[in-house]
Coordinates of C-alpha atoms and ligand atoms in Angstrom, one line a residue:
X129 CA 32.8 -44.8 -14.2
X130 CA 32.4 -40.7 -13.6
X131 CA 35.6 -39.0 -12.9
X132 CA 37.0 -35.6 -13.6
X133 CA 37.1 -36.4 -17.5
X134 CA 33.5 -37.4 -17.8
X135 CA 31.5 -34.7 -19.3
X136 CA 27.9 -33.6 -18.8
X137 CA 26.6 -32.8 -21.7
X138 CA 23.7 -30.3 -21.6
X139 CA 22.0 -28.4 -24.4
X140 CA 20.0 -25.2 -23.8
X141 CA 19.4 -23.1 -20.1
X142 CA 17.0 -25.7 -18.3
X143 CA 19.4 -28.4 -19.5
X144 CA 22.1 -26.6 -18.3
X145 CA 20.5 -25.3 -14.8
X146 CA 20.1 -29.1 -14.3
X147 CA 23.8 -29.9 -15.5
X148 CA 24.8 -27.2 -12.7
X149 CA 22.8 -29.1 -9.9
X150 CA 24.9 -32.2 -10.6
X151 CA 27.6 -30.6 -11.0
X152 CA 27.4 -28.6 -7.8
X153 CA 26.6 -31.8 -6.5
X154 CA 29.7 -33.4 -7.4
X155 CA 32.1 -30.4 -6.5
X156 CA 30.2 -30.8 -2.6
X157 CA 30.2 -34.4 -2.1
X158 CA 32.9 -35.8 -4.2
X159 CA 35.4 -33.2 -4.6
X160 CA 35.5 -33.2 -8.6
X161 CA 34.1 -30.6 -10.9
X162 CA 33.0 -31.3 -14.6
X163 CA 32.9 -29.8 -17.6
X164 CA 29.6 -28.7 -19.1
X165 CA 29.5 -29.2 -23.2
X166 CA 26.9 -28.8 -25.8
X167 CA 28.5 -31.7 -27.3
X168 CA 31.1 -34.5 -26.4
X169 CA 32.0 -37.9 -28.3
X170 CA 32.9 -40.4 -25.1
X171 CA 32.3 -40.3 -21.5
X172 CA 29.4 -38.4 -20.9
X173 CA 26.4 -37.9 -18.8
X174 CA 24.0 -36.3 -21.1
X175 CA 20.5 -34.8 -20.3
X176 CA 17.9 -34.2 -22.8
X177 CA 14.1 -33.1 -23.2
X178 CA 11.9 -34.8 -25.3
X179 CA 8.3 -35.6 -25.9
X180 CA 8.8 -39.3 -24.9
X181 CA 5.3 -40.1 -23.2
X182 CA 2.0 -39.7 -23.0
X183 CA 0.3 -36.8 -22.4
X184 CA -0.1 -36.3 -18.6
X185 CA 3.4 -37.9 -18.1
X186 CA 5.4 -34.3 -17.7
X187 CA 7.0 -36.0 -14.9
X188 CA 8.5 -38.9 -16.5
X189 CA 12.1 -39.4 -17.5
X190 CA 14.0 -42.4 -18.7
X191 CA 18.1 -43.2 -18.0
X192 CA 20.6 -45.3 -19.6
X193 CA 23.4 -46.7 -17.5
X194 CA 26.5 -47.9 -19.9
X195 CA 30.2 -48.5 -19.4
X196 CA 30.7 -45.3 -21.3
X197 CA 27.7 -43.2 -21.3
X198 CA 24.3 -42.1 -18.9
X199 CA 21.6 -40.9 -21.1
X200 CA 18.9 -39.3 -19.0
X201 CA 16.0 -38.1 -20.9
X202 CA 12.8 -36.2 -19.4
X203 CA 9.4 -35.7 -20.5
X204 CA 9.8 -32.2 -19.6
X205 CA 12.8 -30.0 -18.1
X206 CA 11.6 -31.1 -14.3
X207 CA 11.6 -34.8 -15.3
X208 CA 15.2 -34.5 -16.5
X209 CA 15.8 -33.2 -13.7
X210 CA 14.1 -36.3 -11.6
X211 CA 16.7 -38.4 -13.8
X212 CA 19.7 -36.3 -12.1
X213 CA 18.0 -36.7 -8.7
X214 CA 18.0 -40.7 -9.4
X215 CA 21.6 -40.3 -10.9
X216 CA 22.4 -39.1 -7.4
X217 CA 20.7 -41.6 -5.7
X218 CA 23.2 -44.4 -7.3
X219 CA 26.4 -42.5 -6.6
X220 CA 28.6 -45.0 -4.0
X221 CA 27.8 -43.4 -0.7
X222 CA 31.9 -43.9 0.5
X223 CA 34.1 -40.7 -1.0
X224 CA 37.6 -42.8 -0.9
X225 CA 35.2 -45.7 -3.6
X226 CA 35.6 -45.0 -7.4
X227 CA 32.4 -43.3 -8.7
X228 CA 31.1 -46.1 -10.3
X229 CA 27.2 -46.4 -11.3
X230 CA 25.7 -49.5 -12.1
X231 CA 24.9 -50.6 -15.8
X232 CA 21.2 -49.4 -15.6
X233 CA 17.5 -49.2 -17.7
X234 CA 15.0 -47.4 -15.9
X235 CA 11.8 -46.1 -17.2
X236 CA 10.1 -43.9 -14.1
X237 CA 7.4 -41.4 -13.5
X238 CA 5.4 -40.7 -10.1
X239 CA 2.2 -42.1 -9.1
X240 CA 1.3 -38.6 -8.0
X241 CA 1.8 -34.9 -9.2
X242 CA 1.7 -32.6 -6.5
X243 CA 4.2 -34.0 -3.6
X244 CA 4.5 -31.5 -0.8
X245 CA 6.8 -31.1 2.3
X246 CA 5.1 -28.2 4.5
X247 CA 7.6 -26.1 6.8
X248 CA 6.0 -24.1 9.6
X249 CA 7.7 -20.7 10.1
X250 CA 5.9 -19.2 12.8
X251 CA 6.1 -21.0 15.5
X252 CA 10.0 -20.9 15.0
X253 CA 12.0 -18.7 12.6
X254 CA 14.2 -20.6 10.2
X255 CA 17.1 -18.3 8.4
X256 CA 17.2 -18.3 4.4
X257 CA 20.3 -20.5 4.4
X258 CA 18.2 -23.5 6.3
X259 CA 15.5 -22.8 3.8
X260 CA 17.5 -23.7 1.2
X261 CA 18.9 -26.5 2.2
X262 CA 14.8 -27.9 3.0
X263 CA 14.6 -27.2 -0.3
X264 CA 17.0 -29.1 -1.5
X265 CA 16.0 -31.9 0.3
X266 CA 12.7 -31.7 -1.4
X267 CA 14.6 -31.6 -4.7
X268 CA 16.8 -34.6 -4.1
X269 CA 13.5 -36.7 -3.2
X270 CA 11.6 -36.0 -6.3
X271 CA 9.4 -33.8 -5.0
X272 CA 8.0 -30.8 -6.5
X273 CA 6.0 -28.6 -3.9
X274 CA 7.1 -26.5 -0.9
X275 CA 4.5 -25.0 1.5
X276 CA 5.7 -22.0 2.8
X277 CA 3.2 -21.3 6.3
X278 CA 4.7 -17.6 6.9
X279 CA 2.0 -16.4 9.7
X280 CA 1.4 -17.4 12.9
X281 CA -0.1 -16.6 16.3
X282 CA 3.7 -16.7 17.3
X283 CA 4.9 -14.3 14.4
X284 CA 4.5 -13.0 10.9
X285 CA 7.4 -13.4 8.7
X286 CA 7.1 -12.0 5.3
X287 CA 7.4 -8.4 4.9
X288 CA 4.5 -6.5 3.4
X289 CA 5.9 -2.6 2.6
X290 CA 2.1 -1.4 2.7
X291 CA 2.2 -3.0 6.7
X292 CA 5.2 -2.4 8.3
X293 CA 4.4 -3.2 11.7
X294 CA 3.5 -6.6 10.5
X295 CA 7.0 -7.0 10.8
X296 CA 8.1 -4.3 13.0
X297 CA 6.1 -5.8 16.0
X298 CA 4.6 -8.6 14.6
X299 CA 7.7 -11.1 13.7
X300 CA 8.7 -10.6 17.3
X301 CA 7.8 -12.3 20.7
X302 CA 9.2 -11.0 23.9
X303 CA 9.4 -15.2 24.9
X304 CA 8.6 -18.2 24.3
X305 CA 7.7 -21.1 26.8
X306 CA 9.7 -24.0 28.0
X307 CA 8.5 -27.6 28.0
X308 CA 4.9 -28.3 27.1
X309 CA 2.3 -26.1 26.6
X310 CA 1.1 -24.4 29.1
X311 CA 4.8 -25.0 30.2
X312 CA 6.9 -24.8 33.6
X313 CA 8.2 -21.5 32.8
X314 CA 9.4 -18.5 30.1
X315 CA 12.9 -18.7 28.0
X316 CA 12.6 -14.9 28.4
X317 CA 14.3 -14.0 25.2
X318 CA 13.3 -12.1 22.3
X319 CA 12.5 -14.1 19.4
X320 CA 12.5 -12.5 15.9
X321 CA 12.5 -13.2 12.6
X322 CA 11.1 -12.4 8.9
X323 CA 11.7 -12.9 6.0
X324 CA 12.6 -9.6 3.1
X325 CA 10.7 -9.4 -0.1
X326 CA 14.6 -9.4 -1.6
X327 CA 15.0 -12.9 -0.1
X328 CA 11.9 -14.2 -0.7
X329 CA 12.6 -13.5 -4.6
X330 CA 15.3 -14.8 -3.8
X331 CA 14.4 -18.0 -2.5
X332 CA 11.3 -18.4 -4.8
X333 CA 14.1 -18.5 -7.6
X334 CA 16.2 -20.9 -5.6
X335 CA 13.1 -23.0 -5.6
X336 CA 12.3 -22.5 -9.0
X337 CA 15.7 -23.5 -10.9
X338 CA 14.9 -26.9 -9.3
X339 CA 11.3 -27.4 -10.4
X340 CA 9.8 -26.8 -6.9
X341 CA 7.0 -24.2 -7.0
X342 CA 6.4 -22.7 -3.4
X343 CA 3.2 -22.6 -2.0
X344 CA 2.7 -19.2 0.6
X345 CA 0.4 -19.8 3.3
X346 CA -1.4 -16.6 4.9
X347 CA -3.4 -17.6 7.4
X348 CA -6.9 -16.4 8.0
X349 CA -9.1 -15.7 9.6
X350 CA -7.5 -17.7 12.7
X351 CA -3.8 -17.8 13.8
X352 CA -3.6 -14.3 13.5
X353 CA -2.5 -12.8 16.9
X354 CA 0.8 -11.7 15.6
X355 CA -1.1 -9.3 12.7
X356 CA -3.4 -8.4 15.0
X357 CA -0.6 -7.3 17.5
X358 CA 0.6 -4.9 15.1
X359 CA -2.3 -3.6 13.9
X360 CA -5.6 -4.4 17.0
X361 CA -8.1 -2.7 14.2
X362 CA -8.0 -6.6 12.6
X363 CA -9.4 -7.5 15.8
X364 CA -13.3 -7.2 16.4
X365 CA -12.5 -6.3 20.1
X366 CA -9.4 -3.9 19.8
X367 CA -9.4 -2.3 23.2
X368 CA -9.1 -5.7 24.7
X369 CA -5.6 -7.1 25.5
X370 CA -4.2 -10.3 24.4
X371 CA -6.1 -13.1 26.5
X372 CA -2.7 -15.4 27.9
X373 CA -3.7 -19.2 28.3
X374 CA -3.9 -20.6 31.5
X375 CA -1.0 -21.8 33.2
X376 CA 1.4 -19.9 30.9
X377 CA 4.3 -17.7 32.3
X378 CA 4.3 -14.8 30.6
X379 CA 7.8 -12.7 29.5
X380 CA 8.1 -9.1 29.4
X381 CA 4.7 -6.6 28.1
X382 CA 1.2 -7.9 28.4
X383 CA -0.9 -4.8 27.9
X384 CA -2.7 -4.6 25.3
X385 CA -2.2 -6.9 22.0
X386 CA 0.6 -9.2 22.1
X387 CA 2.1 -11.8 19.6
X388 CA 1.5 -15.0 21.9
X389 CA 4.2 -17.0 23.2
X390 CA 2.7 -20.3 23.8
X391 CA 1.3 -22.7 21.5
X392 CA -2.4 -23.9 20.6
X393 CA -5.3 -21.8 19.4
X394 CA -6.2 -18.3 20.1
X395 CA -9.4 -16.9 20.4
X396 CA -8.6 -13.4 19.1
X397 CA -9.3 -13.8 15.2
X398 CA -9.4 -11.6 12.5
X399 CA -12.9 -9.7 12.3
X400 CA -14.7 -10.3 9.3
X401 CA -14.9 -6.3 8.7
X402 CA -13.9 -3.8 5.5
X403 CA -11.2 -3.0 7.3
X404 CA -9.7 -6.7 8.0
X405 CA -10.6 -7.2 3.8
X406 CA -9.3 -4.2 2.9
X407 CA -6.0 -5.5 4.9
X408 CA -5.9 -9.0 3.3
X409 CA -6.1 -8.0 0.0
X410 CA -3.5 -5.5 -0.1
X411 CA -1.0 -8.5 1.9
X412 CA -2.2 -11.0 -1.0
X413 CA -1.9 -8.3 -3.9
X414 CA 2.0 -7.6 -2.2
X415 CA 2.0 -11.9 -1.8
X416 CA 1.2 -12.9 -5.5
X417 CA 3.8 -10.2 -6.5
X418 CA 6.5 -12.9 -5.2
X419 CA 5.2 -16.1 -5.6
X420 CA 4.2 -17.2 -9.0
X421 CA 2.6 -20.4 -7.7
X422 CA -1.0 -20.6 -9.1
X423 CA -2.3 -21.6 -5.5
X424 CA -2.8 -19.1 -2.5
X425 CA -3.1 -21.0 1.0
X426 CA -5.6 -19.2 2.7
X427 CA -5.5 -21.6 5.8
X428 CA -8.9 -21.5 7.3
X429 CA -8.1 -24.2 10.3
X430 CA -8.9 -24.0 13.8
X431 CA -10.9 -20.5 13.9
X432 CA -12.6 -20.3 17.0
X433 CA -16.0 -18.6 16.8
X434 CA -15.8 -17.0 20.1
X435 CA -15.3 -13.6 19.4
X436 CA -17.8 -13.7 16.6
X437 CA -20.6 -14.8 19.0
X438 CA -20.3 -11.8 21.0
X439 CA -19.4 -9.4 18.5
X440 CA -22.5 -7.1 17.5
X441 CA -20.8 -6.4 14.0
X442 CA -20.3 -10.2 13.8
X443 CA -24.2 -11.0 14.5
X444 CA -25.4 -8.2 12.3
X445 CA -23.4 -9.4 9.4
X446 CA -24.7 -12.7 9.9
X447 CA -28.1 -11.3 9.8
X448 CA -27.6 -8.5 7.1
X449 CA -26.1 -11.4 4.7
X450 CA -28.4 -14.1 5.7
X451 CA -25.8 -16.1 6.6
X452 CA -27.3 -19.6 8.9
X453 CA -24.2 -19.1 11.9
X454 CA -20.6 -18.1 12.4
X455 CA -19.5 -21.3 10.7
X456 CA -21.2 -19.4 8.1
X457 CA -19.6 -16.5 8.5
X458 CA -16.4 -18.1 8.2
X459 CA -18.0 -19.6 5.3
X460 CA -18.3 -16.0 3.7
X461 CA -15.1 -14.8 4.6
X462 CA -13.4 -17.4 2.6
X463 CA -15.6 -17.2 -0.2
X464 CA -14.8 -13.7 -0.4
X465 CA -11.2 -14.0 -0.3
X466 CA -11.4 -16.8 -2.8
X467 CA -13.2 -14.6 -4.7
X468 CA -10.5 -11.6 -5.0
X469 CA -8.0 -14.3 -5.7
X470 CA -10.1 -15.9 -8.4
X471 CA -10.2 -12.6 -9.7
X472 CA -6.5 -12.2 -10.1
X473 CA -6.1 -15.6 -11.6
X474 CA -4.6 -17.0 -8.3
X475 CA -6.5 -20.6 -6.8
X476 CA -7.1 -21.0 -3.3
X477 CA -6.1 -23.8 -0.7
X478 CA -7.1 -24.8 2.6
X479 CA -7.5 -26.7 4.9
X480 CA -10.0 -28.9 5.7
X481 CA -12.4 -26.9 8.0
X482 CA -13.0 -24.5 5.1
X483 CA -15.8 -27.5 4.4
X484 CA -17.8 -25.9 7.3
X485 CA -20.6 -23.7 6.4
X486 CA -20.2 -24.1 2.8
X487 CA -16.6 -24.8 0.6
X488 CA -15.7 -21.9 -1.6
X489 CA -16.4 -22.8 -4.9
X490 CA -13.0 -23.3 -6.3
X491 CA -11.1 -24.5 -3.2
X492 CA -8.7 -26.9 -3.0
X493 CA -8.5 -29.3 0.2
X494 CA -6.2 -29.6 2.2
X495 CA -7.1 -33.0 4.7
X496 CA -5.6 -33.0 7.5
X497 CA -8.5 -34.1 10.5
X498 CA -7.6 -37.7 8.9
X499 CA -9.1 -38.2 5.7
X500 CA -12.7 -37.5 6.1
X501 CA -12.4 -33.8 4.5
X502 CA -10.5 -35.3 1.5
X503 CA -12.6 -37.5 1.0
X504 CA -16.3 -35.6 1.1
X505 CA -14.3 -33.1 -1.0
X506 CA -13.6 -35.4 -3.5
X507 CA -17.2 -36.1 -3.6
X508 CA -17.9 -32.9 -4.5
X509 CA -16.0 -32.8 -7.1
X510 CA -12.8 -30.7 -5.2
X511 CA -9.2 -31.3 -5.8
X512 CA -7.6 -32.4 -2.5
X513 CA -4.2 -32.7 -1.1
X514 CA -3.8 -35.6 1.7
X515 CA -2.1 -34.6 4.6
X516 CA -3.7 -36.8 7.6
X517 CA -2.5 -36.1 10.8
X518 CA -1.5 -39.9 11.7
X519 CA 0.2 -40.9 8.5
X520 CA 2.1 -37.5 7.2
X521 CA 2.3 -35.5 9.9
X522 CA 6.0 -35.2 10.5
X523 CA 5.8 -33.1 14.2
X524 CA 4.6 -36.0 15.9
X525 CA 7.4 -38.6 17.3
X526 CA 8.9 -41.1 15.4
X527 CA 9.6 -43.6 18.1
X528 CA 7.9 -44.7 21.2
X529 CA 10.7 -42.8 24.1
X530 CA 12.0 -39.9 21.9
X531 CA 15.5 -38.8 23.1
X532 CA 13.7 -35.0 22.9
X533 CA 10.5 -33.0 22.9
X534 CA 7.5 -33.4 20.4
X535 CA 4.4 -32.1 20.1
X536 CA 2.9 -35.7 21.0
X537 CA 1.2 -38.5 18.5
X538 CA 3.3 -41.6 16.9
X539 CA 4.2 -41.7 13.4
X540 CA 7.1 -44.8 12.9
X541 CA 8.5 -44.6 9.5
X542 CA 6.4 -48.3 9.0
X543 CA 3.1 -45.7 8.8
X544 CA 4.4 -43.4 6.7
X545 CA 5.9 -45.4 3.9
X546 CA 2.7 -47.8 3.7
X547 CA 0.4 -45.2 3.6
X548 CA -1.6 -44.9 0.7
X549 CA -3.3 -41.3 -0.5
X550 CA -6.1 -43.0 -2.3
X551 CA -8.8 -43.5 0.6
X552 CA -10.9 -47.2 0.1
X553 CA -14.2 -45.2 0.3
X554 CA -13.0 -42.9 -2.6
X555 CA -14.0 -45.3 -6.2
X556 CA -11.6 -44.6 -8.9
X557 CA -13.9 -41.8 -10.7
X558 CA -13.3 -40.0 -7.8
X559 CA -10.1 -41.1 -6.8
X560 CA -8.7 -38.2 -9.7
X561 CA -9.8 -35.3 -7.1
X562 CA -6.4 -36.4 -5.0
X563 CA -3.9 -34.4 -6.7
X564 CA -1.3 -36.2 -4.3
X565 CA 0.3 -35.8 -0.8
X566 CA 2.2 -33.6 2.3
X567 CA 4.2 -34.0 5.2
X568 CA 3.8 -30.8 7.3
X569 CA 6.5 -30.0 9.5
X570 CA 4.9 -27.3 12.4
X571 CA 7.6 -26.1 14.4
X572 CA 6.2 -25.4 18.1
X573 CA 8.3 -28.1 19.3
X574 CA 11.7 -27.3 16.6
X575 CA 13.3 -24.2 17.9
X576 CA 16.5 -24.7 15.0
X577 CA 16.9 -26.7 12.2
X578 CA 19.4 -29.5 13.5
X579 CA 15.8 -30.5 15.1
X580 CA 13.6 -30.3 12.0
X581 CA 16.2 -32.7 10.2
X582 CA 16.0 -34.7 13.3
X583 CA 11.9 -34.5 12.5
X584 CA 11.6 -35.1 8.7
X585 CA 14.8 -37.9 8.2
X586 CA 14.2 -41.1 7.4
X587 CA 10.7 -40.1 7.0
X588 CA 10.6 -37.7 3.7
X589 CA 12.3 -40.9 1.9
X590 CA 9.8 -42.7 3.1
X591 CA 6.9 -40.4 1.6
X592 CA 9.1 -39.9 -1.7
X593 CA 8.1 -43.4 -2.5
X594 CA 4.8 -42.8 -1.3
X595 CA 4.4 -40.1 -3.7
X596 CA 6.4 -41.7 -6.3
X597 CA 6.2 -45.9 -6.5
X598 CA 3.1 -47.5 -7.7
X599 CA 1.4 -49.6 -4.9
X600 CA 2.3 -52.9 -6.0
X601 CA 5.9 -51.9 -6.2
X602 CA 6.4 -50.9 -2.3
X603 CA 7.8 -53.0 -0.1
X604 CA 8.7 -52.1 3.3
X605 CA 11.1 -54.3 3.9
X606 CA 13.0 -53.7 0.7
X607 CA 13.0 -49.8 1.1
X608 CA 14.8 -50.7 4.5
X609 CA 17.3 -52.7 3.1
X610 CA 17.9 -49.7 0.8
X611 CA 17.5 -47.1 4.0
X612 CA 21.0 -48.6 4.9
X613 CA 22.5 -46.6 2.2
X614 CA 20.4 -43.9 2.6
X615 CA 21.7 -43.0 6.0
X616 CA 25.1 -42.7 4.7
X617 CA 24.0 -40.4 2.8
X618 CA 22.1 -38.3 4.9
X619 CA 25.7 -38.8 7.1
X620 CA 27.0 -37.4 3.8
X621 CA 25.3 -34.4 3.7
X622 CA 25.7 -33.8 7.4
X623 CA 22.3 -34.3 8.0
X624 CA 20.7 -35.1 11.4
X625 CA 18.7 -37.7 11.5
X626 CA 17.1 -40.7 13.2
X627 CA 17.7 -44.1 13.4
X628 CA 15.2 -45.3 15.3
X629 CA 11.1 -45.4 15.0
X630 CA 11.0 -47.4 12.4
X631 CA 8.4 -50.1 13.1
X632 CA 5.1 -49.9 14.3
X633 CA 5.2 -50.5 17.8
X634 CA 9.2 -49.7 18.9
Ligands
LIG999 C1 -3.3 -27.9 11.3 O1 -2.5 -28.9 11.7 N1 -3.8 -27.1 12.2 C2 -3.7 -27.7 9.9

């Protein structure tokens, strides 16, 4: 039994970092604080790294349940930490119960190594404080990647000192729209929002003392009306104003360029120009500055070629660079950022329509039309990340009548916990390309974080075991029986979530 006498015993910073997790932990949930001791003879919960497993296994840990001990012991620091996060996961839901934790053996390591939970930004603003808590819940499921999509059509929310209007006009809307796009009308308020190099370091730290590396997505060359707003030169038709989609009500200034208040995808793109590169690479030289994570997303998804088609500069590059078309212009473009960040010792992501015209040689995959990129990625020989639309995308609505608004699509929590990342056409030689899996969380429809909870619980516990159980091991209707006590906790942490959705069909 844990109570106020137990001691964790914790040897050296990353043990200790760990030790202060659990023990913040504890002093939140359960009231009690422990002591932290390099050493201790009785009553203890303590956490060590060693070289237990293979090679390849960073990521597993092993725990001991007795009546007077819990020995957790990691491959590495992060799997130590796993063992606190499973530690946590057999604490008696009920406050007013003893803290009793049953007489355990576990060996455990994940079936995958990158698990991701994406949070979209742009479409809505969410403060530091929320951020931290989403990372936390990415912690306490084991999982060890956050995507970070900080631009947007609807605003740009990382400050870059060499750009100040990119925040100065461009993490601000003058509306947004109510009800679905096109919508039946204007909110009429400002909208606003960005993000401080100061609390990004801060947050990247946040993230980092519980083995979670973030992932920073700048978007290019579409879903960029909000830079372009702030600075039309990015623009290959800069006189021109801001086109407004049809049927949308409009709040406040429309001359000129304008960071859009409605949802979908904008014609208005970046132009593939010195200028625009000169741009990106000083945003991505300020970018890797704050995030140590060896992988840049780029984006790359749903870039309308438009604009390009009637550009003269677009057509003569085209020519001038023997290019076949503007898919391989776009093509070019990522190939050339890929190249700067190569260059810097930084990998690239993106998503899946960076297959078009040509993938950069280096790239990354992110699938998300389904599995069809992943999977003619992996054939080429390209790491991928698995983020289909109809299994992991966690916008879409979890039950058939949803008490509120979503962007549309059906994802019950049945879908998500039997999916499986390794596609039936991929064979096992090429099976190693999938590095793993992502929920993305985009945020048209999730104006405050109450609703994002709302979105992403039960469902992230269902893609923990995804990411983590063996196939064989899953069982749907087991991991229900164990959702029961999973909600309490969730009720615990005064988390929204919901209870409903769960099998196909409902
Ligand atoms: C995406 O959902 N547009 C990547």
């Amino acid at each position: 039994m844990i109570s106020s006498k137990t001691v964790i015993v914790a040897d050296g910073e990353d043990a200790k970092k760990s030790a202060g997790f659990l023990n913040d932990y504890f002093n939140e949930f359960y009231g009690i604080k422990l002591k932290i001791a390099e050493k201790t003879t009785s009553n203890f919960i303590r956490l060590t790294t060693k070289k237990l497993f293979a090679e390849g296994m960073n990521d597993a840990y092993s725990m001991n349940v007795s009546p007077s001990s819990i020995n957790i012991e990691g491959n590495t620091h992060g799997a130590t930490f796993y063992g606190v996060q499973t530690l946590i996961q057999l604490l008696p839901v009920d406050k007013s119960e003893k803290l009793k934790i049953p007489a355990v053996e576990i060996d455990d390591y994940p079936r995958f190594k990158y698990r991701g939970l994406m949070l979209d930004v742009g479409r809505h603003f969410m403060p530091v404080d929320f951020v931290k808590k989403y990372i936390d819940f990415i912690a306490l499921h084991k999982m060890n990647r956050f995507h970070w999509h900080l631009t947007e059509d609807q605003g740009w929310r990382i400050e870059i000192k060499k750009y100040p209007k990119l925040t100065e006009t461009g993490s601000c809307r003058n509306g947004t729209i109510i009800g679905h796009h096109p919508g039946n009308g204007n909110d009429n308020e400002k909208n606003c929002g960005y993000y401080t190099q100061e609390q990004i370091k801060d947050v990247v730290k946040y993230a980092a003392d519980r083995y979670i590396t973030i992932i920073p997505e700048i978007e290019m060359p579409g879903h960029s009306s909000a830079a372009i707003a702030a600075y039309p030169q990015l623009s290959c038709f800069p006189d021109e104003k801001t086109k407004i989609a049809k049927g949308v009500t409009w709040s406040g200034d429309s001359t000129g360029k304008q960071v859009q208040q409605s949802w979908g995808v904008y014609e208005d793109v970046y132009c593939p120009s010195e200028y625009t590169f000169n741009f990106l690479q000083d945003v991505l030289d300020e970018v890797m500055q704050l995030f140590p994570s060896e992988y840049i997303h780029i984006g790359g998804d749903e870039c309308p070629k438009s604009n390009w088609k009637r550009s003269a500069f677009c057509q003569n590059l085209i020519k001038e660079k023997g290019l076949k078309d503007e898919e391989g212009l776009q093509s070019y473009f990522i190939q050339r950022i890929e190249k700067y960040l190569n260059s810097k010792g930084k990998k690239i992501i993106g998503w899946d329509e960076i297959l078009e015209g040509g993938i950069a040689p280096n790239a990354t995959i992110m699938s998300w039309r389904g599995e069809s990129g992943g999977i003619a990625a992996a054939k080429q020989h390209h790491n991928v990340i698995m983020t289909p639309g109809s299994y992991v995308y966690f916008d879409h609505a979890q039950s058939k009548k949803e008490d509120s608004l979503t962007i549309g699509g059906y994802l019950p929590l049945e879908t998500v916990y039997n999916y499986n990342p390794f596609p039936a056409e991929l064979d096992s030689a090429n099976q190693k390309y999938v590095l793993g899996a992502q929920a993305n969380v985009w945020t048209e429809y999730m104006s405050n974080p109450d609703k994002v909870e709302y979105m992403i619980f039960p469902r992230l516990s269902a893609l923990s075991e995804v990411l983590w159980s063996q196939k064989q091991d899953k069982n749907f209707d087991n991991f229900l029986s164990r959702l029961q006590t999973q909600y309490h906790r969730y009720d615990q942490w005064k988390t929204k979530y919901n209870a409903k959705g769960i099998h196909k069909g409902e």
